[in-house]
Coordinates of C-alpha atoms in Angstrom, one line a residue:
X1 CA 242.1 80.6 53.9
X2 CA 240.9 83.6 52.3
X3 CA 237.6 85.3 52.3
X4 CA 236.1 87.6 50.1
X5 CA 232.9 89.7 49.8
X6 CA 230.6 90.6 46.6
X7 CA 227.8 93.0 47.1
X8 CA 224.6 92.3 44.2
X9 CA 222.6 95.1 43.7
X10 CA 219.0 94.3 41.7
X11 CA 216.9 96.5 40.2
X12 CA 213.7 96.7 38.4
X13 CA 214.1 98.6 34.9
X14 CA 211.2 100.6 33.3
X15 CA 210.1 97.5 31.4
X16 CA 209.4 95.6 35.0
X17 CA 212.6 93.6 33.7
X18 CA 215.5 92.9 36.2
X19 CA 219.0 94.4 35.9
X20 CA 221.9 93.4 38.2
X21 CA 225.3 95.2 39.3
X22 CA 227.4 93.6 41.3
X23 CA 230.5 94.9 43.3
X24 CA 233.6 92.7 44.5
X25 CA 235.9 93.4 47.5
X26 CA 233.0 95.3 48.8
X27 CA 233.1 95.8 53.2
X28 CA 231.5 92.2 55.0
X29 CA 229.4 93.9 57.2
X30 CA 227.5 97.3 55.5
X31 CA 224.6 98.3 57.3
X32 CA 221.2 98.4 55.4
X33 CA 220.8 101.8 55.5
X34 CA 224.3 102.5 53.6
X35 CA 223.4 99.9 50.8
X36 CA 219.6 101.4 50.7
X37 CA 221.4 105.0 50.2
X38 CA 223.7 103.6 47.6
X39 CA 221.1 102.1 45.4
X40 CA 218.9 105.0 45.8
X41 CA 221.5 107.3 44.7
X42 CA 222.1 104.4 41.7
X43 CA 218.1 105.4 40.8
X44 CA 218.6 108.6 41.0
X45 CA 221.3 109.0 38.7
X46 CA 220.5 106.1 36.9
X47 CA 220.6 107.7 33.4
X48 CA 224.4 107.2 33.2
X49 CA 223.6 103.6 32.8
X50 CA 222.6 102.0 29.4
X51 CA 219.7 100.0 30.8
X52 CA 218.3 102.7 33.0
X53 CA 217.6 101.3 37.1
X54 CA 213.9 102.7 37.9
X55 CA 213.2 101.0 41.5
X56 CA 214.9 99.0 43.8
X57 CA 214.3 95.4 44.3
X58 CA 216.6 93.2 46.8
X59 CA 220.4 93.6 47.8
X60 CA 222.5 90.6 48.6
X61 CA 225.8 90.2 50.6
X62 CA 227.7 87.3 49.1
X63 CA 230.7 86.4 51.0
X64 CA 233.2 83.2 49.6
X65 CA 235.8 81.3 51.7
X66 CA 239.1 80.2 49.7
X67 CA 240.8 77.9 51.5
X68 CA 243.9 76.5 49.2
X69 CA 245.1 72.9 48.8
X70 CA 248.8 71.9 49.6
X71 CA 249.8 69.5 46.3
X72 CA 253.4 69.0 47.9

């Protein structure tokens, strides 16, 4: 059985539209206040990005369990 982790970002853009970045293999249990830091540093610098990230609006943790099937 394997388990892995996704972390989705969402933000709001300027035009009150929704933009999305999602992150695999990220850590199972960051704290809020890490993730908070990380997508305020995303707004901050957010003009590297072609659709430009203006606020913050939720974070998720998704986290997916793999378990394999023996076809012997």
């Amino acid at each position: 059985m394997a388990v892995s982790t996704k972390l989705s970002l969402n933000f709001y853009k300027a035009d009150d539209k929704t933009m999305n970045l999602s992150y695999k293999y990220a850590r199972q249990d960051p704290s809020n206040a890490n993730i908070k830091a990380l997508m305020e540093g995303i707004v901050t610098n957010g003009t590297i990005f072609k659709k430009v990230p203006v606020s913050l609006k939720s974070a998720q943790i998704i986290t997916t369990e793999t378990t394999e099937v023996d076809l012997s």
